[in-house]
Coordinates of C-alpha atoms in Angstrom, one line a residue:
X1 CA -43.7 19.3 -6.2
X2 CA -46.5 21.2 -4.5
X3 CA -50.2 20.2 -4.5
X4 CA -51.9 22.2 -7.3
X5 CA -54.7 24.6 -6.6
X6 CA -57.1 22.4 -8.5
X7 CA -56.3 19.2 -6.5
X8 CA -56.4 21.2 -3.3
X9 CA -59.9 22.5 -4.1
X10 CA -61.1 19.0 -5.1
X11 CA -59.9 17.7 -1.7
X12 CA -61.6 20.4 0.3
X13 CA -64.9 20.2 -1.6
X14 CA -65.1 16.4 -1.4
X15 CA -64.6 16.6 2.3
X16 CA -67.2 19.3 2.7
X17 CA -64.8 21.5 4.5
X18 CA -64.7 19.2 7.5
X19 CA -62.1 16.9 9.1
X20 CA -62.6 13.4 7.6
X21 CA -62.0 11.8 11.0
X22 CA -63.8 14.0 13.6
X23 CA -66.1 16.1 11.4
X24 CA -64.9 19.5 12.7
X25 CA -65.7 22.4 10.5
X26 CA -62.3 23.7 9.3
X27 CA -63.2 27.1 7.8
X28 CA -64.1 28.8 11.1
X29 CA -62.3 29.4 14.4
X30 CA -63.8 27.7 17.5
X31 CA -63.0 30.7 19.7
X32 CA -63.5 33.8 17.6
X33 CA -65.8 32.3 15.0
X34 CA -63.9 34.2 12.4
X35 CA -63.0 32.8 9.0
X36 CA -59.8 30.7 9.0
X37 CA -58.5 27.9 7.0
X38 CA -57.7 25.5 9.8
X39 CA -57.5 22.1 7.9
X40 CA -54.4 20.4 6.5
X41 CA -54.2 18.1 3.6
X42 CA -52.6 14.8 4.6
X43 CA -51.1 12.3 2.2
X44 CA -52.4 8.8 2.4
X45 CA -49.4 7.4 0.6
X46 CA -46.5 9.6 1.6
X47 CA -45.3 12.2 -1.0
X48 CA -41.7 10.7 -1.1
X49 CA -40.8 7.1 -2.0
X50 CA -38.6 6.6 1.0
X51 CA -38.8 4.7 4.3
X52 CA -39.0 7.9 6.3
X53 CA -42.2 9.1 4.4
X54 CA -45.3 7.7 6.1
X55 CA -46.7 4.9 4.0
X56 CA -44.3 6.2 1.3
X57 CA -43.1 2.7 0.2
X58 CA -46.6 1.9 -1.2
X59 CA -46.3 1.3 -5.0
X60 CA -48.5 4.2 -5.9
X61 CA -46.9 6.2 -8.8
X62 CA -45.1 9.3 -7.8
X63 CA -47.1 11.5 -10.1
X64 CA -50.4 10.5 -8.4
X65 CA -49.3 11.2 -4.8
X66 CA -50.3 14.9 -4.9
X67 CA -53.7 14.2 -6.4
X68 CA -57.0 14.7 -4.4
X69 CA -57.6 10.9 -4.5
X70 CA -54.5 10.5 -2.2
X71 CA -55.3 13.4 0.1
X72 CA -57.4 13.6 3.2
X73 CA -58.6 16.9 4.9
X74 CA -57.8 16.6 8.6
X75 CA -57.4 18.6 11.7
X76 CA -53.7 19.4 12.5
X77 CA -53.5 17.0 15.4
X78 CA -55.0 14.1 13.5
X79 CA -52.7 14.8 10.6
X80 CA -49.8 14.6 12.9
X81 CA -51.1 11.4 14.6
X82 CA -51.7 9.4 11.4
X83 CA -48.1 10.0 10.4
X84 CA -46.5 9.0 13.7
X85 CA -44.5 5.8 13.7
X86 CA -46.7 4.2 16.3
X87 CA -49.9 4.6 14.2
X88 CA -48.6 3.2 10.9
X89 CA -49.5 -0.4 11.7
X90 CA -53.1 0.5 12.4
X91 CA -53.7 3.5 10.0
X92 CA -52.6 1.7 6.8
X93 CA -53.1 2.9 3.3
X94 CA -56.1 0.6 2.9
X95 CA -57.8 1.7 6.1
X96 CA -57.3 5.4 5.3
X97 CA -58.6 4.9 1.8
X98 CA -61.7 3.3 3.2
X99 CA -62.3 6.1 5.7
X100 CA -61.9 8.7 3.0
X101 CA -64.1 6.9 0.5
X102 CA -66.9 6.3 3.0
X103 CA -66.8 9.8 4.4
X104 CA -66.8 11.5 1.0
X105 CA -69.5 9.3 -0.4
X106 CA -71.7 10.2 2.6
X107 CA -71.0 13.9 2.0
X108 CA -71.9 13.6 -1.7
X109 CA -75.2 11.9 -0.9
X110 CA -76.0 14.3 1.9
X111 CA -75.3 17.5 -0.2
X112 CA -77.3 16.0 -3.1
X113 CA -80.5 16.0 -1.0
X114 CA -83.0 18.8 -1.3
X115 CA -84.0 20.5 1.9
X116 CA -87.5 20.6 0.4
X117 CA -87.5 16.8 0.5
X118 CA -86.9 16.8 4.2
X119 CA -88.1 14.7 7.1
X120 CA -88.4 15.5 10.8
X121 CA -86.8 12.8 12.8
X122 CA -88.6 11.5 15.9
X123 CA -86.7 9.2 18.3
X124 CA -88.3 7.3 21.2
X125 CA -85.6 5.8 23.5
X126 CA -86.3 3.6 26.5
X127 CA -84.7 0.5 28.0
X128 CA -86.3 -2.9 27.5
X129 CA -85.9 -5.0 30.6
X130 CA -82.8 -3.0 31.4
X131 CA -81.3 -3.4 27.9
X132 CA -80.6 -0.4 25.7
X133 CA -79.6 0.1 22.1
X134 CA -77.6 2.9 20.4
X135 CA -80.0 5.4 18.7
X136 CA -78.0 8.6 18.3
X137 CA -78.8 11.5 16.0
X138 CA -76.1 10.4 13.4
X139 CA -77.5 6.9 13.5
X140 CA -81.0 8.1 12.6
X141 CA -79.7 10.5 10.0
X142 CA -77.7 7.8 8.3
X143 CA -80.7 5.5 8.1
X144 CA -82.9 8.2 6.6
X145 CA -80.4 9.1 3.9
X146 CA -79.7 5.5 3.0
X147 CA -83.3 4.2 3.1
X148 CA -85.3 7.2 1.7
X149 CA -82.9 9.7 0.1
X150 CA -84.5 12.3 2.3
X151 CA -82.8 15.2 4.1
X152 CA -82.9 14.4 7.8
X153 CA -84.1 17.6 9.6
X154 CA -83.4 18.2 13.3
X155 CA -85.2 21.5 13.8
X156 CA -83.1 24.3 15.4
X157 CA -86.1 25.3 17.6
X158 CA -85.5 22.0 19.4
X159 CA -81.8 22.6 20.0
X160 CA -80.9 20.7 16.9
X161 CA -81.8 17.3 18.5
X162 CA -85.1 16.9 16.7
X163 CA -88.0 15.4 18.5
X164 CA -86.4 13.1 21.0
X165 CA -88.4 11.3 23.7
X166 CA -85.9 10.0 26.2
X167 CA -87.5 7.6 28.7
X168 CA -84.3 6.1 30.0
X169 CA -84.5 7.9 33.3
X170 CA -88.1 7.0 34.1
X171 CA -88.1 4.8 37.2
X172 CA -89.7 1.4 37.4
X173 CA -89.1 0.0 33.9
X174 CA -88.3 -3.6 35.0
X175 CA -91.2 -3.8 37.4
X176 CA -93.6 -2.3 34.9
X177 CA -95.9 -0.9 37.5
X178 CA -98.9 1.3 36.4
X179 CA -97.0 4.4 37.4
X180 CA -94.2 3.6 34.9
X181 CA -96.6 3.5 32.0
X182 CA -98.3 6.7 33.0
X183 CA -95.1 8.7 33.4
X184 CA -94.0 7.5 29.9
X185 CA -97.3 8.4 28.4
X186 CA -97.1 11.9 29.7
X187 CA -93.6 12.4 28.2
X188 CA -94.7 11.0 24.9
X189 CA -97.7 13.4 24.9
X190 CA -95.6 16.3 25.9
X191 CA -93.4 16.0 22.8
X192 CA -96.0 14.9 20.2
X193 CA -99.1 16.8 21.3
X194 CA -97.2 20.1 22.0
X195 CA -93.8 20.4 20.3
X196 CA -94.7 18.4 17.2
X197 CA -98.2 20.0 17.0
X198 CA -96.5 23.5 17.1
X199 CA -94.2 22.5 14.2
X200 CA -97.2 21.3 12.2
X201 CA -99.0 24.6 12.9
X202 CA -96.0 26.4 11.6
X203 CA -96.0 24.2 8.5
X204 CA -92.5 23.1 9.4
X205 CA -93.2 19.4 9.1
X206 CA -94.7 17.5 6.1
X207 CA -93.0 14.2 6.6
X208 CA -91.8 12.3 9.7
X209 CA -89.3 9.5 10.1
X210 CA -89.9 7.5 13.3
X211 CA -87.4 5.6 15.3
X212 CA -88.2 3.7 18.5
X213 CA -86.9 1.3 21.1
X214 CA -89.1 0.7 24.1
X215 CA -91.4 -1.9 25.5
X216 CA -94.1 -2.8 23.1
X217 CA -97.1 -1.1 24.8
X218 CA -95.2 2.2 24.7
X219 CA -94.4 1.7 21.0
X220 CA -98.1 1.2 20.3
X221 CA -99.0 4.2 22.3
X222 CA -96.3 6.2 20.5
X223 CA -97.8 5.2 17.2
X224 CA -101.3 6.2 18.3
X225 CA -100.1 9.7 18.8
X226 CA -98.9 10.1 15.2
X227 CA -102.0 11.1 13.4
X228 CA -102.6 10.9 9.6
X229 CA -102.2 14.6 8.8
X230 CA -98.6 13.9 7.7
X231 CA -96.6 11.1 6.0
X232 CA -94.7 8.8 8.2
X233 CA -91.8 6.3 7.6
X234 CA -91.2 3.8 10.4
X235 CA -87.8 2.4 11.2
X236 CA -86.6 -0.4 13.4
X237 CA -83.2 -2.0 14.3
X238 CA -82.6 -5.1 12.3
X239 CA -81.1 -8.1 14.0
X240 CA -79.5 -9.5 10.8
X241 CA -77.6 -6.3 10.0
X242 CA -77.6 -4.5 13.4
X243 CA -78.5 -1.3 11.6
X244 CA -81.5 1.0 11.6
X245 CA -81.7 1.5 7.8
X246 CA -83.9 -0.9 5.9
X247 CA -81.7 -3.6 4.3
X248 CA -80.7 -3.1 0.6
X249 CA -81.5 -6.7 -0.3
X250 CA -84.6 -7.8 1.7
X251 CA -86.1 -11.2 1.3
X252 CA -89.3 -11.4 -0.8
X253 CA -92.1 -9.6 0.9
X254 CA -94.1 -11.7 3.4
X255 CA -97.8 -12.0 3.3
X256 CA -99.8 -12.1 6.5
X257 CA -102.8 -14.3 7.3
X258 CA -105.7 -13.5 9.7
X259 CA -107.5 -16.2 11.6
X260 CA -110.9 -15.1 12.7
X261 CA -113.3 -16.6 15.3
X262 CA -115.4 -19.4 13.9
X263 CA -118.6 -18.3 15.6
X264 CA -119.1 -14.8 17.0
X265 CA -122.1 -13.1 18.3
X266 CA -122.8 -9.7 16.7
X267 CA -123.4 -8.5 20.3
X268 CA -120.0 -9.4 21.6
X269 CA -118.4 -6.4 23.4
X270 CA -114.9 -7.8 23.9
X271 CA -112.4 -9.6 21.7
X272 CA -108.7 -10.6 21.6
X273 CA -106.1 -9.8 18.9
X274 CA -102.9 -11.8 19.0
X275 CA -100.0 -10.8 16.8
X276 CA -97.6 -13.6 16.2
X277 CA -95.1 -11.7 14.0
X278 CA -91.6 -11.9 15.7
X279 CA -92.6 -14.8 18.0
X280 CA -95.6 -16.9 19.0
X281 CA -98.0 -16.5 21.8
X282 CA -99.8 -19.8 22.6
X283 CA -103.5 -20.0 23.6
X284 CA -102.6 -21.3 27.0
X285 CA -100.5 -18.3 27.7
X286 CA -103.5 -16.0 27.6
X287 CA -104.9 -14.8 31.0
X288 CA -107.9 -17.0 32.0
X289 CA -110.5 -14.2 31.5
X290 CA -109.4 -13.8 27.8
X291 CA -109.4 -17.5 26.8
X292 CA -113.2 -17.6 26.2
X293 CA -113.4 -14.3 24.3
X294 CA -113.5 -14.3 20.4
X295 CA -110.0 -14.2 19.1
X296 CA -108.3 -12.9 16.0
X297 CA -104.7 -14.0 15.2
X298 CA -102.4 -12.5 12.6
X299 CA -99.2 -14.3 11.6
X300 CA -96.8 -14.6 8.6
X301 CA -98.4 -16.7 5.9
X302 CA -96.4 -19.9 5.3
X303 CA -93.5 -18.8 7.6
X304 CA -92.5 -19.3 11.2
X305 CA -92.7 -16.0 13.1
X306 CA -89.2 -14.5 13.6
X307 CA -87.5 -11.2 14.3
X308 CA -86.6 -10.8 10.6
X309 CA -90.1 -11.3 9.1
X310 CA -90.6 -7.6 8.6
X311 CA -87.3 -6.6 6.9
X312 CA -88.5 -4.1 4.3
X313 CA -91.1 -1.3 4.0
X314 CA -93.0 -3.6 1.6
X315 CA -93.3 -6.3 4.3
X316 CA -94.4 -3.7 6.8
X317 CA -97.0 -2.5 4.3
X318 CA -98.3 -6.1 3.9
X319 CA -98.7 -6.3 7.7
X320 CA -100.4 -2.9 7.8
X321 CA -102.9 -3.9 5.1
X322 CA -103.7 -7.1 6.9
X323 CA -104.3 -5.3 10.1
X324 CA -106.4 -2.6 8.4
X325 CA -108.6 -5.3 6.8
X326 CA -109.1 -7.1 10.0
X327 CA -110.1 -3.9 11.9
X328 CA -112.4 -2.8 9.0
X329 CA -114.2 -6.2 9.0
X330 CA -114.6 -6.0 12.8
X331 CA -116.0 -2.4 12.6
X332 CA -118.5 -3.5 9.9
X333 CA -119.7 -6.7 11.4
X334 CA -119.4 -6.2 15.1
X335 CA -120.7 -2.8 16.0
X336 CA -121.0 -3.6 19.7
X337 CA -117.3 -4.4 20.1
X338 CA -116.1 -2.0 22.8
X339 CA -112.7 -3.4 23.9
X340 CA -110.0 -5.3 21.9
X341 CA -107.4 -6.9 24.1
X342 CA -104.1 -6.9 22.3
X343 CA -101.2 -9.4 23.0
X344 CA -98.3 -9.1 20.6
X345 CA -95.0 -10.6 19.7
X346 CA -94.0 -8.0 17.2
X347 CA -91.1 -5.9 16.0
X348 CA -90.9 -2.2 16.6
X349 CA -92.3 -1.2 13.2
X350 CA -95.3 -3.4 13.6
X351 CA -96.1 -2.1 17.1
X352 CA -95.8 1.5 16.0
X353 CA -98.0 0.7 12.9
X354 CA -100.7 -0.8 15.1
X355 CA -101.0 2.3 17.1
X356 CA -101.0 4.5 14.1
X357 CA -103.7 2.5 12.3
X358 CA -106.1 2.5 15.3
X359 CA -108.8 5.1 14.9
X360 CA -110.4 6.0 18.2
X361 CA -113.5 7.3 16.4
X362 CA -114.1 4.0 14.7
X363 CA -112.3 1.1 16.3
X364 CA -112.8 -0.4 19.8
X365 CA -110.7 0.7 22.7
X366 CA -107.4 -1.2 22.7
X367 CA -106.1 -2.7 25.9
X368 CA -102.3 -3.4 25.3
X369 CA -100.7 -6.2 27.3
X370 CA -97.2 -6.5 28.5
X371 CA -95.4 -9.7 29.5
X372 CA -93.7 -9.5 32.9
X373 CA -92.8 -12.3 35.2
X374 CA -94.0 -14.9 32.6
X375 CA -97.6 -13.5 32.6
X376 CA -99.6 -11.0 30.5
X377 CA -101.2 -8.0 32.2
X378 CA -102.7 -4.8 30.8
X379 CA -100.1 -2.1 30.6
X380 CA -102.2 0.7 29.1
X381 CA -105.3 1.5 27.2
X382 CA -105.7 3.4 23.9
X383 CA -109.0 4.9 23.1

């Protein structure tokens, strides 16, 4: 019995015309770029109920074996490999069904997104004390689709990679000398103030999805270069799930409390902001010259600071609102404040949000501190 044209069409459409293992496009030649039908339909449960038919002894009814639900669109080599005797223990019926289901569900979600509901993806990638995480283009795209239902756009004018700021080859990260911060700032500016600005002028960007992994001062600086002329969604890697998409079932949104100085002169020109979000910075850890300055502290209300405190866009919004309120109060009551020294134990999203909220025309200059060799020093300033 041959596979019917209807079931063949179903299998090709569900797979999006691509190999369900490697993703190769199977309707065009790689050498000539001419139209060819290069894919093959592979049976998950073999067509024949016989020991020699790959996975053929599965109890699936004979009349269901040539249906699209039992077929995978594959490259010829992968079709051959999954049916080889040495692969059968690993590529079981259950495993192949899972691969097919996940791949086709992803294609259905992706093709259901409107390009008009797109988002430009920006990735900032740097080591943190020599440690790196995976933040590839597919990883970012998957997070955007799952979390926002948006079409992840990687503009062709940027070679299809989107706005990527790769700081992994900048020397001096572990020593964190001033030259390291300056080189990183220049690369961030080169992408955001030139390439992104060009896309904005051409009306090619209305929404941005931001991904970052770097030392905290760079995340704050990165956020400060994302102005409020377009909408932004901020992502972070979650320890609990080890994924970049916002969790489907977050804990109830956390509120954040701000502790303000008890007595503060209206003429004070310097202050300290401590963010105890993912960890706690104790008063005795502050540099000596900061200990006598008026100090604001933001921390989770009724919770111990932890890496999972901000685990939803709603929790990030709560943090953002607390920070905005604190800065607005400072601007209204302490007009002479010129410098705000910022020491933060905060996740990626909070650090980027801090930079984005800061308004150079209204708020004091921020001196962002980094902890190296068990002490806090100024890494960079944002004005």
